[in-house]
PDB file of C-alpha atoms in Angstrom:
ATOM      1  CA  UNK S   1      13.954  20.764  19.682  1.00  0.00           C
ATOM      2  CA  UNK S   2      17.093  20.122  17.655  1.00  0.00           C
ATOM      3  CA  UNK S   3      17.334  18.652  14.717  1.00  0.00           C
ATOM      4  CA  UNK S   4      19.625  15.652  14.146  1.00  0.00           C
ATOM      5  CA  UNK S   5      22.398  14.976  11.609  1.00  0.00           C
ATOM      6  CA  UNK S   6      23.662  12.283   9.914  1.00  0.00           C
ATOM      7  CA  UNK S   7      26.587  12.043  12.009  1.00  0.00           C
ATOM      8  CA  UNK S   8      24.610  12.098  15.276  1.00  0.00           C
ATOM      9  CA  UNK S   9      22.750   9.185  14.157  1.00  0.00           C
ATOM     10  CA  UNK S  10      25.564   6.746  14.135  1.00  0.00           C
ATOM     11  CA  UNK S  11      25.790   7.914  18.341  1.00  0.00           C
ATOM     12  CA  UNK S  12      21.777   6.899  18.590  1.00  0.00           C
ATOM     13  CA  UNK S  13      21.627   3.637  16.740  1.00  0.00           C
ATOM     14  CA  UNK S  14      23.792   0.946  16.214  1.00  0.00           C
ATOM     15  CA  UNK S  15      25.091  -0.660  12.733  1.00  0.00           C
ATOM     16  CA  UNK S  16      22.638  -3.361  11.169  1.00  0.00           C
ATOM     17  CA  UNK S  17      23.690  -6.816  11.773  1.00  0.00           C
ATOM     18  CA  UNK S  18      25.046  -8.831   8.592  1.00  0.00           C
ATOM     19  CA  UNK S  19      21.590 -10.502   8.404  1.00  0.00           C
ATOM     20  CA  UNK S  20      19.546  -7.779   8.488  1.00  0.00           C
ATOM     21  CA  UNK S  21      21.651  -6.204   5.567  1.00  0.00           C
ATOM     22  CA  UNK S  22      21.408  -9.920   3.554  1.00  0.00           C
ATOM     23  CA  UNK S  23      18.019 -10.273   4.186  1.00  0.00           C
ATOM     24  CA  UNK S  24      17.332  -7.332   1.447  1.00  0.00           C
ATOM     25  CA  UNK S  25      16.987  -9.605  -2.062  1.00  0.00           C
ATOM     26  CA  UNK S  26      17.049  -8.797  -5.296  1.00  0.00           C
ATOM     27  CA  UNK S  27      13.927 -11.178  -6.358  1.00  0.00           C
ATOM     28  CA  UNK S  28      10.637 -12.614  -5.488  1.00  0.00           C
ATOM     29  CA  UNK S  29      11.458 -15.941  -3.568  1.00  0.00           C
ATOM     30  CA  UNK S  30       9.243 -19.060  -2.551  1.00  0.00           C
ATOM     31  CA  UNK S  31       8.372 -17.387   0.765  1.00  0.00           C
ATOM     32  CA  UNK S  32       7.820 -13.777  -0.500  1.00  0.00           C
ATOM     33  CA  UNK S  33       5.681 -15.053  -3.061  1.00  0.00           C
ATOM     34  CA  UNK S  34       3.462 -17.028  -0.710  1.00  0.00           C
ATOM     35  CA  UNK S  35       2.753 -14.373   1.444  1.00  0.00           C
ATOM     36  CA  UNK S  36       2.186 -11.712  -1.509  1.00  0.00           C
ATOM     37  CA  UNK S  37      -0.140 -14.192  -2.877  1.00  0.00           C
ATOM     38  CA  UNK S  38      -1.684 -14.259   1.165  1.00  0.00           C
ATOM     39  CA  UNK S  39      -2.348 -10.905   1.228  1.00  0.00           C
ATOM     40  CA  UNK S  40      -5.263  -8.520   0.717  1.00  0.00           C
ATOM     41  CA  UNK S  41      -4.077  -5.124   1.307  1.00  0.00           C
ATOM     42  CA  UNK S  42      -0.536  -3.301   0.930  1.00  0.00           C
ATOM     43  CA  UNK S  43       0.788   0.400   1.098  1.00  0.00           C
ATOM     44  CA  UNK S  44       1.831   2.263  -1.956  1.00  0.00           C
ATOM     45  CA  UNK S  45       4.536   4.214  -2.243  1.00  0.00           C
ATOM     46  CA  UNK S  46       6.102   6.691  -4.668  1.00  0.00           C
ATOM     47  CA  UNK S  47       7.968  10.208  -4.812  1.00  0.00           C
ATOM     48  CA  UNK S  48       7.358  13.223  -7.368  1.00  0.00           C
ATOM     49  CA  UNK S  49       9.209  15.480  -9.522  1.00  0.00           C
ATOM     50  CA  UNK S  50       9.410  17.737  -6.715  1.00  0.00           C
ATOM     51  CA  UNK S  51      10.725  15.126  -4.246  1.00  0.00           C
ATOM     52  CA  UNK S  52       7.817  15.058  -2.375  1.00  0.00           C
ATOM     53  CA  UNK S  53       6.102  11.424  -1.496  1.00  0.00           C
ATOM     54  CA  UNK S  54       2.647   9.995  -1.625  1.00  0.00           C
ATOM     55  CA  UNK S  55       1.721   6.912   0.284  1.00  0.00           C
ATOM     56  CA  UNK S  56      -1.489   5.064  -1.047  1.00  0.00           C
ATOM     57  CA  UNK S  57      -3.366   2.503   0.631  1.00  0.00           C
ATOM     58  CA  UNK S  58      -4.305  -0.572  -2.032  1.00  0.00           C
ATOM     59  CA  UNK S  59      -6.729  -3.265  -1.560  1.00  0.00           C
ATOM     60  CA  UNK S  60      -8.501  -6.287  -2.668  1.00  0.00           C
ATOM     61  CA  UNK S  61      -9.101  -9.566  -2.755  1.00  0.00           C
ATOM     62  CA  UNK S  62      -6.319 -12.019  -1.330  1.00  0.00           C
ATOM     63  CA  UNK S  63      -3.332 -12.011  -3.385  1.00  0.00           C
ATOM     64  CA  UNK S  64      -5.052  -9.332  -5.682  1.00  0.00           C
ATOM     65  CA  UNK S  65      -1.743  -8.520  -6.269  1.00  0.00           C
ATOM     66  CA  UNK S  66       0.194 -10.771  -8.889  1.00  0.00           C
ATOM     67  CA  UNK S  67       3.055 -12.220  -9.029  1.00  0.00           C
ATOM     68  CA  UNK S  68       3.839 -12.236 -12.847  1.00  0.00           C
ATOM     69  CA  UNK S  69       7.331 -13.582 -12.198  1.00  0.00           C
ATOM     70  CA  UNK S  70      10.279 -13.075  -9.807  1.00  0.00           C
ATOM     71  CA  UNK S  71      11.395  -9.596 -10.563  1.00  0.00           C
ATOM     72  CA  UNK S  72       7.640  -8.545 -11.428  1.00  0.00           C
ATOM     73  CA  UNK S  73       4.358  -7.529  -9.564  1.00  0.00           C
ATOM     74  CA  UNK S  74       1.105  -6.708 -11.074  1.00  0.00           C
ATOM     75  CA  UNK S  75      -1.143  -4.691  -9.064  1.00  0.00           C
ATOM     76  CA  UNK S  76      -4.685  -3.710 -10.816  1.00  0.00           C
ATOM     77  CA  UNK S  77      -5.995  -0.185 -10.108  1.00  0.00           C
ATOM     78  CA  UNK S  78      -9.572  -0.154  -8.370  1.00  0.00           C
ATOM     79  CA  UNK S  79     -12.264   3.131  -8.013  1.00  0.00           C
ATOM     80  CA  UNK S  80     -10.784   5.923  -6.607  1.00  0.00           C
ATOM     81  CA  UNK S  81     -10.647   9.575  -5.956  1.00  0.00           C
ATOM     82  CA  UNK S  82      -9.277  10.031  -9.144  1.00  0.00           C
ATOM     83  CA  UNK S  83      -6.362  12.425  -7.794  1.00  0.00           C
ATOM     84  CA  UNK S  84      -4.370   9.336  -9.570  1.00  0.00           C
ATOM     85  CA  UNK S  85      -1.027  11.068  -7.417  1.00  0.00           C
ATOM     86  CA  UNK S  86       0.601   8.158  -7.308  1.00  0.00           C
ATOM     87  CA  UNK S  87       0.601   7.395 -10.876  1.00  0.00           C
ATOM     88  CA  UNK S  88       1.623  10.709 -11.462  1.00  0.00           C
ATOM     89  CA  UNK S  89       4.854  10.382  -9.422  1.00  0.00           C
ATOM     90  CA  UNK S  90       5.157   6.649 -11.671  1.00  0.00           C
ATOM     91  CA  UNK S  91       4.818   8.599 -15.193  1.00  0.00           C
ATOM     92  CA  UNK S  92       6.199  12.005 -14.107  1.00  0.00           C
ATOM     93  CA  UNK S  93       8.220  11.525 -11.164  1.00  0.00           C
ATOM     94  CA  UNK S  94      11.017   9.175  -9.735  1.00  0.00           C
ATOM     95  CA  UNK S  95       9.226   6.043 -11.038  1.00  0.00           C
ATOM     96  CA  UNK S  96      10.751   4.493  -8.155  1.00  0.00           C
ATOM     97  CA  UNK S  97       7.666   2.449  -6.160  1.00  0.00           C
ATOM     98  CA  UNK S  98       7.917   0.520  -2.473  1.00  0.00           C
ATOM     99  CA  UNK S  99       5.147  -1.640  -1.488  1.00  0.00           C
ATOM    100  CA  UNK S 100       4.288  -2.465   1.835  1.00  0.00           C
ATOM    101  CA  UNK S 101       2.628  -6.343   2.151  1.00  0.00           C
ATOM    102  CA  UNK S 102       0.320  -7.013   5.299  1.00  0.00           C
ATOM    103  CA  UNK S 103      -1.583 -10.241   6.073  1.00  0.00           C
ATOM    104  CA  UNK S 104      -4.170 -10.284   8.834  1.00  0.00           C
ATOM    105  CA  UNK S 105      -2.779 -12.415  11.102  1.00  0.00           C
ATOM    106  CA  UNK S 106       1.066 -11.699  10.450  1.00  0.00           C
ATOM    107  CA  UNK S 107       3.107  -9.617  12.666  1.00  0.00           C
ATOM    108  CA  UNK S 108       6.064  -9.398   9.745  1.00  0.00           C
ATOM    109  CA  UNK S 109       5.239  -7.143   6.465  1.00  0.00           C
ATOM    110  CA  UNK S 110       6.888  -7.556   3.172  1.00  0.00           C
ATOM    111  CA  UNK S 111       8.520  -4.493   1.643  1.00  0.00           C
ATOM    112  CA  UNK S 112       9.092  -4.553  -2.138  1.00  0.00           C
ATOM    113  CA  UNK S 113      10.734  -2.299  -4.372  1.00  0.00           C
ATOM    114  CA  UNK S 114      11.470  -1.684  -7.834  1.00  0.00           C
ATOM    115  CA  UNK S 115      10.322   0.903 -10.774  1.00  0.00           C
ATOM    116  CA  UNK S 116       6.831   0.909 -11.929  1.00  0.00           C
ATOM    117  CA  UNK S 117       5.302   1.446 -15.222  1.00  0.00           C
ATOM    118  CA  UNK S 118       1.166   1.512 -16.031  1.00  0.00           C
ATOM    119  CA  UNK S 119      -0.508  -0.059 -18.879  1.00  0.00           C
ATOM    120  CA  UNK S 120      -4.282   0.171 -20.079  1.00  0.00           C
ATOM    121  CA  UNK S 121      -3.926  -3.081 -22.565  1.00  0.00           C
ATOM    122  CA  UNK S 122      -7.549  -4.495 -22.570  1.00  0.00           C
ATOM    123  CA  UNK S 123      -6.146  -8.521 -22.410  1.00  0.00           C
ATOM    124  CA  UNK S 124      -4.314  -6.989 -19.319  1.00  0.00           C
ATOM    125  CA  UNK S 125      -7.231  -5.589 -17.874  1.00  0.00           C
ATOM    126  CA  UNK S 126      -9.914  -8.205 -18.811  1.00  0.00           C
ATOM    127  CA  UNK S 127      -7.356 -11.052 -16.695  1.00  0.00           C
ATOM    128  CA  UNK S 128      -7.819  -8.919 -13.318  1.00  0.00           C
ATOM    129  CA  UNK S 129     -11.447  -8.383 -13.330  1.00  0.00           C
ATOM    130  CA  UNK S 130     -12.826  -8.541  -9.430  1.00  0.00           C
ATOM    131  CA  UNK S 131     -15.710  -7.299  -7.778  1.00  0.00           C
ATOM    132  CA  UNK S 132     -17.462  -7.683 -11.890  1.00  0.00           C
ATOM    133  CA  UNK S 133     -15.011  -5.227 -12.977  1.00  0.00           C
ATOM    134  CA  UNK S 134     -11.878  -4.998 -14.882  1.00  0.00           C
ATOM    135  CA  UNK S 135      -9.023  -2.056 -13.261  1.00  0.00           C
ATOM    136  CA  UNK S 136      -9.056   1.220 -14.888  1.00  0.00           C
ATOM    137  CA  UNK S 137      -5.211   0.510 -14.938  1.00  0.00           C
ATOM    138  CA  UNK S 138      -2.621  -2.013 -14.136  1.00  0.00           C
ATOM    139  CA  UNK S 139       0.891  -0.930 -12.656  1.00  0.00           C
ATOM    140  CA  UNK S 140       3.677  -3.057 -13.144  1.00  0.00           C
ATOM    141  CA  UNK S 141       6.812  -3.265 -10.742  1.00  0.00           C
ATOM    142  CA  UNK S 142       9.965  -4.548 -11.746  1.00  0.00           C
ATOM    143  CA  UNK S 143      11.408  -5.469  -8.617  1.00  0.00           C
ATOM    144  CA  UNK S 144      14.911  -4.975  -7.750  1.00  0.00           C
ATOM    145  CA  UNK S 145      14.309  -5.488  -4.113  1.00  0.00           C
ATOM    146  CA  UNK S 146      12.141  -7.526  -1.477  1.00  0.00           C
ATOM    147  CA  UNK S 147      12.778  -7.913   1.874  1.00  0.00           C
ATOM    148  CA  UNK S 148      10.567  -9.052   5.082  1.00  0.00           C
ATOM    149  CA  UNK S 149      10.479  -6.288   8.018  1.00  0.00           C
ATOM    150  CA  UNK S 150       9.986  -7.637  11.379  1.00  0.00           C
ATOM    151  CA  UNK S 151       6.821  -7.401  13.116  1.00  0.00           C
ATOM    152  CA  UNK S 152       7.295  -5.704  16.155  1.00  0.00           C
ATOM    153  CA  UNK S 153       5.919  -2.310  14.866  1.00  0.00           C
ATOM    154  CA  UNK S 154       2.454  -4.302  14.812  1.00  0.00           C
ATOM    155  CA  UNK S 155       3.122  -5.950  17.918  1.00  0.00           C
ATOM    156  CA  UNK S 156       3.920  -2.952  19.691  1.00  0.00           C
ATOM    157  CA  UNK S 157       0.000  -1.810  18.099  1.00  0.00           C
ATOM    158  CA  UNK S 158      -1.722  -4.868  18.787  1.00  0.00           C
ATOM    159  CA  UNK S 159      -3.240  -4.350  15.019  1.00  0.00           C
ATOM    160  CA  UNK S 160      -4.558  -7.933  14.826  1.00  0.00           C
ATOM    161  CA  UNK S 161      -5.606  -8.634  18.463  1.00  0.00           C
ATOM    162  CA  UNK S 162      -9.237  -7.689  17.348  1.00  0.00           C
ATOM    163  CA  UNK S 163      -9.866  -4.917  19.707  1.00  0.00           C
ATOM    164  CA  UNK S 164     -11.463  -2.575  17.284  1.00  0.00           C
ATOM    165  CA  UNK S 165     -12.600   0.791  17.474  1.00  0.00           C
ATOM    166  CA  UNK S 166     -16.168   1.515  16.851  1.00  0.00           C
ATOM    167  CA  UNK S 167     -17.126   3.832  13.718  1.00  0.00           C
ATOM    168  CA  UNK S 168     -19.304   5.423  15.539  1.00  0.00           C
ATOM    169  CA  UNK S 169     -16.662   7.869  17.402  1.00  0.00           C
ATOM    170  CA  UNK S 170     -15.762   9.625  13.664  1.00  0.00           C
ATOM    171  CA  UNK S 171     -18.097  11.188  11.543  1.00  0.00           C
ATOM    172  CA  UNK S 172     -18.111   9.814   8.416  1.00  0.00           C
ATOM    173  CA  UNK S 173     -15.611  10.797   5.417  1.00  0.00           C
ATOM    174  CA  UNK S 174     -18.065  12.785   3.882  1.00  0.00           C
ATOM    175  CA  UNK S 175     -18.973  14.346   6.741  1.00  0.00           C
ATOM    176  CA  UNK S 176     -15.589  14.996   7.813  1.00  0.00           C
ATOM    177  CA  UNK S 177     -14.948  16.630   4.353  1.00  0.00           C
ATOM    178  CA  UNK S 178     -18.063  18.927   4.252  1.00  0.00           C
ATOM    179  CA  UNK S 179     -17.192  20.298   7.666  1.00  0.00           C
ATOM    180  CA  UNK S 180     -13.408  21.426   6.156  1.00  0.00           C
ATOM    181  CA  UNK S 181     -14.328  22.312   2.813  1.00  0.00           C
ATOM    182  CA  UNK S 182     -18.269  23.509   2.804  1.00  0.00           C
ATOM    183  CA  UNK S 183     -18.326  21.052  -0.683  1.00  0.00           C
ATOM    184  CA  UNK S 184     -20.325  17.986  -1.344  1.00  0.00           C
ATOM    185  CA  UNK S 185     -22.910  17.057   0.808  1.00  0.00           C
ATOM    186  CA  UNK S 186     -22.528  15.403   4.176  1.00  0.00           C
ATOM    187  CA  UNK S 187     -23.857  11.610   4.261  1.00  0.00           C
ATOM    188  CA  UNK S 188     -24.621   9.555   7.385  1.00  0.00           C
ATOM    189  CA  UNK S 189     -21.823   6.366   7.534  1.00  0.00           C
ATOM    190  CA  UNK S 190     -24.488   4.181   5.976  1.00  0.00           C
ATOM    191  CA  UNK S 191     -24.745   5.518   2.853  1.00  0.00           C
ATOM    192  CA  UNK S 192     -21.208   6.312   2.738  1.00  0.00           C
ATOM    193  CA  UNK S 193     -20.743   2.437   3.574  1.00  0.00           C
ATOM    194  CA  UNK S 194     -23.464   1.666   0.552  1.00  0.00           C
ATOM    195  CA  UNK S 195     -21.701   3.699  -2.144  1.00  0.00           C
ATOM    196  CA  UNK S 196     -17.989   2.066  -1.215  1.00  0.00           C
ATOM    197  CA  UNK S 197     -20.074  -0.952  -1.642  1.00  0.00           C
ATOM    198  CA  UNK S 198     -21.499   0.181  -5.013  1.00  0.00           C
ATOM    199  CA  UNK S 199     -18.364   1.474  -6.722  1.00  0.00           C
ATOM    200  CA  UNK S 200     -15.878  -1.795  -5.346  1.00  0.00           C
TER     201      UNK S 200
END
């Protein structure tokens, strides 16, 4: 296999229309703000001191992300792992963040980027209580740019056509992880379902 340069890419693909270069904006409009506030789940993105990159799912309730104003998102931190990488890479690294917006439903995502910051202020914190519980953390993005990607990679998957794969043909996480690691101990998907359920 050979690897490709930058050069050779400009033979492959062709140069982005005008529109597809305009659509990239520099704030939250009407329609990204609807379908922010639409959404229950989005992909977190940042990179490290050491250039690597850490991709996060996030999720809650819909529109548990907020928009706080046009060049600012709020996105409350839930129970974790507690490997906290991404907010890591926010106080250590790049600070640079791009979120990826999904709405069941939606072929087109919303990408959104901008630098993020993390506060722990307990008004903050006691405004985005869900599931009975305030976030551990809040990060805040100020967003420098927001543009909606087409939705043909989720076409092309048939994510929402609601042919679903049944849990039953993985272990479950903890089982998965006791089997690579001899640590913890291995739990049936039931109780792993249970504790999600517990620690929301």
């Amino acid at each position: 296999m050979t690897d490709l340069c930058a050069e050779a890419l400009a033979t492959i693909y062709a140069k982005p229309t005008p529109r597809v270069i305009a659509k990239a904006r520099p704030a939250i409009d009407a329609h990204a703000k609807k379908f922010i506030e639409m959404s229950p789940f989005c992909v977190l993105a940042t990179s490290g001191t050491d250039g690597s990159v850490d991709a996060s799912p996030r999720g809650g309730g819909i529109g548990f992300v907020r928009v706080a104003g046009p060049n600012q998102l709020l996105m409350p931190d839930r129970s974790g792992n507690n490997r906290i990488d991404s907010f890591r890479n926010v106080v250590e690294g790049s600070g640079f963040v791009h979120l990826l917006f999904f709405v069941p439903g939606i072929d087109e995502t919303l990408r959104v980027g901008g630098r993020g910051t993390l506060s722990a202020d307990p008004d903050l914190l006691a405004s985005m209580v869900e599931f009975g519980k305030p976030p551990r953390a809040v990060l805040s993005v100020a967003v420098s740019e927001v543009y909606f990607h087409c939705g043909k990679a989720l076409m092309r998957s048939k994510l929402w056509s609601g042919d679903k794969v049944q849990r039953s043909v993985m272990p479950s996480i903890t089982e998965v992880i006791h089997e690579q690691t001899g640590l913890g101990e291995p739990e049936s998907q039931a109780i792993t379902e249970e504790r999600y359920k517990a620690q929301l």
